[in-house]
PDB file of C-alpha atoms in Angstrom:
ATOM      1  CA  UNK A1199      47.499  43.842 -50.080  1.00  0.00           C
ATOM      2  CA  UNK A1200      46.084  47.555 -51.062  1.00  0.00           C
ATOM      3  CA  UNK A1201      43.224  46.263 -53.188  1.00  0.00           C
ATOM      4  CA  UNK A1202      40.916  43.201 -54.227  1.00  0.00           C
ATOM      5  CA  UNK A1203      39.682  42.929 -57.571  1.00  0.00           C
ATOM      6  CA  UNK A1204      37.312  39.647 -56.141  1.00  0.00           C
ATOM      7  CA  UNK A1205      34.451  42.135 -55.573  1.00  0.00           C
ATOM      8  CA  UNK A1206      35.067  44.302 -58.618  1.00  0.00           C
ATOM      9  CA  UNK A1207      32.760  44.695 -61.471  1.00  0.00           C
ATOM     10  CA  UNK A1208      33.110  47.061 -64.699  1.00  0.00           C
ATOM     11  CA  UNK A1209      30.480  49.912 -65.085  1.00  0.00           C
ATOM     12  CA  UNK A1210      28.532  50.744 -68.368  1.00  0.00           C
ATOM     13  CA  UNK A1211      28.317  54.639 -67.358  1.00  0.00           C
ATOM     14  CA  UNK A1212      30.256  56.666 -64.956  1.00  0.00           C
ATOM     15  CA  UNK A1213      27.027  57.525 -63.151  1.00  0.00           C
ATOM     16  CA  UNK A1214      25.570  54.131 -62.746  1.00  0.00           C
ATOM     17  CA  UNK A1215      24.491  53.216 -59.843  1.00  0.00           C
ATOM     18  CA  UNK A1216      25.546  49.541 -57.675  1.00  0.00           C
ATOM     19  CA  UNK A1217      24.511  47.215 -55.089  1.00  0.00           C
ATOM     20  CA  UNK A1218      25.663  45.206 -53.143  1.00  0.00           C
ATOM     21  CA  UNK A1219      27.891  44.827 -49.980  1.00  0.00           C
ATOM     22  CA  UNK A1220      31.540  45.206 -49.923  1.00  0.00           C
ATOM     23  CA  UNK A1221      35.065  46.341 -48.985  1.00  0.00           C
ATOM     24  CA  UNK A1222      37.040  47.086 -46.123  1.00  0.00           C
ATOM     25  CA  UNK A1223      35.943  48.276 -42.647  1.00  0.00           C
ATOM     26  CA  UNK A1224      37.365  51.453 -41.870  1.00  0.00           C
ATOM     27  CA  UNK A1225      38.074  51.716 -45.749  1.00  0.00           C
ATOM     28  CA  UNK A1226      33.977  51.272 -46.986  1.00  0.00           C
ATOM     29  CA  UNK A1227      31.927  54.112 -47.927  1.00  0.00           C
ATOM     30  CA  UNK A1228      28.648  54.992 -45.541  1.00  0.00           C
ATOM     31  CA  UNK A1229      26.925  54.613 -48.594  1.00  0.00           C
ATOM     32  CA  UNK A1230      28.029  51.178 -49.595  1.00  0.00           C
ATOM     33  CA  UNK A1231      26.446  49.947 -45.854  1.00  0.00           C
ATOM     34  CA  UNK A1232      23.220  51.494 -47.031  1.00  0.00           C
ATOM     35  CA  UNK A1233      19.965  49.159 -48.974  1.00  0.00           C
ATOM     36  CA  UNK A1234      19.598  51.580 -51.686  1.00  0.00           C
ATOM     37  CA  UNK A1235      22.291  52.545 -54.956  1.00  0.00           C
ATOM     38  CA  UNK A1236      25.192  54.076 -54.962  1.00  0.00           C
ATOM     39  CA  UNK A1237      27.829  55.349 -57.472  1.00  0.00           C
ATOM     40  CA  UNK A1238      30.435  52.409 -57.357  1.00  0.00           C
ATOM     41  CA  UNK A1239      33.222  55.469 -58.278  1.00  0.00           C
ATOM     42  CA  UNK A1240      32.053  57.670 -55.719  1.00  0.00           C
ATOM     43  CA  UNK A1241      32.793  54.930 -53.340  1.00  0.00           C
ATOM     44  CA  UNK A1242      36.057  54.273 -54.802  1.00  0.00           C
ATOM     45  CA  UNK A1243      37.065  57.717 -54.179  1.00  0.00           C
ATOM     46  CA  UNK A1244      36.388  57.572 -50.460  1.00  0.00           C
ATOM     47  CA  UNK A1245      38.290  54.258 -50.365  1.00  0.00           C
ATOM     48  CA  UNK A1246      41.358  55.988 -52.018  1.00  0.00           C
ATOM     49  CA  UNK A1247      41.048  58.721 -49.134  1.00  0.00           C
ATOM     50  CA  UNK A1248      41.218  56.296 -46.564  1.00  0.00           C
ATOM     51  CA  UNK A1249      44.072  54.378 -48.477  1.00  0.00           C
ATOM     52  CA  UNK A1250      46.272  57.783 -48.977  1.00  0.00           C
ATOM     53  CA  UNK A1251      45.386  58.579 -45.101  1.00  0.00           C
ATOM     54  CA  UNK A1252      47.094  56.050 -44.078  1.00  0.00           C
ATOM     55  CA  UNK A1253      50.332  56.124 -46.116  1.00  0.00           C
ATOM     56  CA  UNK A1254      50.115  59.750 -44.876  1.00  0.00           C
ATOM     57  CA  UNK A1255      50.726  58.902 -41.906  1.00  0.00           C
ATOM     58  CA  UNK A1256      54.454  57.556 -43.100  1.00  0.00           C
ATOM     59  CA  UNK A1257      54.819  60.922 -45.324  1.00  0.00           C
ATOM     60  CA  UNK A1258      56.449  63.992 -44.995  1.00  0.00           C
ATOM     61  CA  UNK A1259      54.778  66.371 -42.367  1.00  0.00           C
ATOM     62  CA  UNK A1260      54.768  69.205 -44.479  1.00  0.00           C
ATOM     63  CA  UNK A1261      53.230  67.605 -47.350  1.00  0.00           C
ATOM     64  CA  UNK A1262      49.731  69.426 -46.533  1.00  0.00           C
ATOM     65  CA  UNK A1263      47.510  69.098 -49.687  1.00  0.00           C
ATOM     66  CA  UNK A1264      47.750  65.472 -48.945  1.00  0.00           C
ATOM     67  CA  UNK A1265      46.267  65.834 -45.689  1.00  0.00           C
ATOM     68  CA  UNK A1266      43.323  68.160 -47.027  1.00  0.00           C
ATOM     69  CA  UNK A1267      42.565  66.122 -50.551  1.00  0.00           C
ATOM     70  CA  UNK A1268      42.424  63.212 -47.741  1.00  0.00           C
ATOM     71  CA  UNK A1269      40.185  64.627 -45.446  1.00  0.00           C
ATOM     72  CA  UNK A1270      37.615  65.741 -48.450  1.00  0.00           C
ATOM     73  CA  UNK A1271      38.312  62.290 -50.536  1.00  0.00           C
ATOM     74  CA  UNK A1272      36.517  61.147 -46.817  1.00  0.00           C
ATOM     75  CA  UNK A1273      33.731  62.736 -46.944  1.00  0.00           C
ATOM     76  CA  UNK A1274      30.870  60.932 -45.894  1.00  0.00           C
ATOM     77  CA  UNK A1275      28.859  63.099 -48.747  1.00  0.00           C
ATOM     78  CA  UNK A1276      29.371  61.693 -52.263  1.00  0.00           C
ATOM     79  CA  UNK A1277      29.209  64.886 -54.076  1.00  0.00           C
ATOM     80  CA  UNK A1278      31.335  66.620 -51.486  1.00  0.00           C
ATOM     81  CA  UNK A1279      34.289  63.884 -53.259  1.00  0.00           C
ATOM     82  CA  UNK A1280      36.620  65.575 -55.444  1.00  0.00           C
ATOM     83  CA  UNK A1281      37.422  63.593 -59.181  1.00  0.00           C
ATOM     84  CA  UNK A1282      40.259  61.856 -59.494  1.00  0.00           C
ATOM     85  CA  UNK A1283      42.144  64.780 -62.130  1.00  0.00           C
ATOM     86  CA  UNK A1284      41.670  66.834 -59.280  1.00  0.00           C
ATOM     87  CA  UNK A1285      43.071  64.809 -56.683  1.00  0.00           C
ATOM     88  CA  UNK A1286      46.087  64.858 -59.363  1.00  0.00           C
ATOM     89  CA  UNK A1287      46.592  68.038 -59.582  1.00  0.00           C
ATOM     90  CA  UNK A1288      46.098  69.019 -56.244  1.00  0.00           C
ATOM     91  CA  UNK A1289      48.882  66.447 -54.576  1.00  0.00           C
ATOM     92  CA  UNK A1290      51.242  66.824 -58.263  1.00  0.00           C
ATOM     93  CA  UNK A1291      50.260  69.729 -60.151  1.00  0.00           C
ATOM     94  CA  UNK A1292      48.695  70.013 -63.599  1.00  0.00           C
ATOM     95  CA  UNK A1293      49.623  67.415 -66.095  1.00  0.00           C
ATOM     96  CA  UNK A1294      52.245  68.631 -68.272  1.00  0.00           C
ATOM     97  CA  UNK A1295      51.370  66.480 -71.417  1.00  0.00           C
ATOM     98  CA  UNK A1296      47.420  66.237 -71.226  1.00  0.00           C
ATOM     99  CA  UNK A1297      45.662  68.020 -73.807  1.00  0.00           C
ATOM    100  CA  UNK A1298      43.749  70.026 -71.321  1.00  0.00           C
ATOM    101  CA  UNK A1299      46.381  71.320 -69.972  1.00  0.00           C
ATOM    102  CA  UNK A1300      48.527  72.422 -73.010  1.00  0.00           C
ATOM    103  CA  UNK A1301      44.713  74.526 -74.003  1.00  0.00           C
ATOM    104  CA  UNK A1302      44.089  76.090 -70.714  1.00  0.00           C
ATOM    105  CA  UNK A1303      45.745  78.868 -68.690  1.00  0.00           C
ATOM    106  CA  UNK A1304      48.478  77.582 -66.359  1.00  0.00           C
ATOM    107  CA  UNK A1305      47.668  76.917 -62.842  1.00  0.00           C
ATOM    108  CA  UNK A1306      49.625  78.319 -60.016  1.00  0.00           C
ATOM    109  CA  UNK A1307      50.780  75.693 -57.804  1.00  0.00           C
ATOM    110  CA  UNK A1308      50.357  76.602 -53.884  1.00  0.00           C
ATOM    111  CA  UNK A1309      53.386  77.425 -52.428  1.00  0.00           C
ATOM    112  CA  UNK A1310      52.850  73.832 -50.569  1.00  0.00           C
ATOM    113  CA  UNK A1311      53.533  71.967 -53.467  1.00  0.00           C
ATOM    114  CA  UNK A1312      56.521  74.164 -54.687  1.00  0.00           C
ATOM    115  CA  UNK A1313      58.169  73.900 -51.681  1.00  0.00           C
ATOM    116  CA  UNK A1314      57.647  69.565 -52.144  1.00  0.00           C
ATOM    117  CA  UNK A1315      58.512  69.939 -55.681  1.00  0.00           C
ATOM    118  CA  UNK A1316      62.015  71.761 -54.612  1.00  0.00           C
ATOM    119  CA  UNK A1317      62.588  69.431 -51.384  1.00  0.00           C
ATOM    120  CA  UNK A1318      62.164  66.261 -54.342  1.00  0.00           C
ATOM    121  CA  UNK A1319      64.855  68.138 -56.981  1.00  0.00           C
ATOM    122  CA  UNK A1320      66.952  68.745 -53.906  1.00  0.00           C
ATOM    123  CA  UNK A1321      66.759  65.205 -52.599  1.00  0.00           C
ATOM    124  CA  UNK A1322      67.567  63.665 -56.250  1.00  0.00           C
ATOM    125  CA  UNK A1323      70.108  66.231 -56.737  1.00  0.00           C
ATOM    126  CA  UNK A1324      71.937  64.765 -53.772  1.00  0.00           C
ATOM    127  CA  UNK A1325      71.755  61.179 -54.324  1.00  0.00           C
TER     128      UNK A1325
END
């Protein structure tokens, strides 16, 4: 089972702060262990790091932006956590069909993600 919705509990802002005890060991935020507030998404982020981490482990080598949004989805600062677009668009590129996208200036892919991009078109290609 990847997640538990027992524990979960819908937020009137994105900034509003939670108590209370909860998740995974391993998989928890520091912050969640602490008495005070935290930012329930914040804490969701750094579960989702931990969660990718380990189906990285099963996932092509190469596949290095998944590695690094990991390792900064981890981080034991809050702020330090990158927002879930960005996670995105770091591991797929921007989306194609959001309205942000079709306003702004294109965004080079790193040559990481080309080279996954072609190794996916190749692998459908063949099958």
């Amino acid at each position: 089972r990847i997640i538990d919705f027992v524990t979960a509990c819908q937020l009137q802002q994105a900034d509003q702060e939670i108590l209370g005890f909860c998740g995974t060991p391993g998989f928890r935020a520091p912050e969640v262990s602490r008495t005070e507030g935290y930012n329930g998404l914040q804490a969701d982020l750094f579960s989702l790091g931990k969660t990718l981490e380990a189906a990285a482990r099963s996932a092509e080598p190469s596949w290095r932006e998944l590695v690094r949004i990991c390792r900064r989805l981890s981080s034991d600062l809050p702020t330090q956590r990158p927002g879930l677009q960005e996670v995105r668009e770091a591991l797929f590129g921007p989306d194609p069909y959001s309205a942000a996208s079709t306003t702004a200036a294109p965004t080079a892919l790193s040559a990481d993600t080309q080279q996954q991009q072609q190794q996916q078109q190749q692998q459908q290609q063949q099958q």
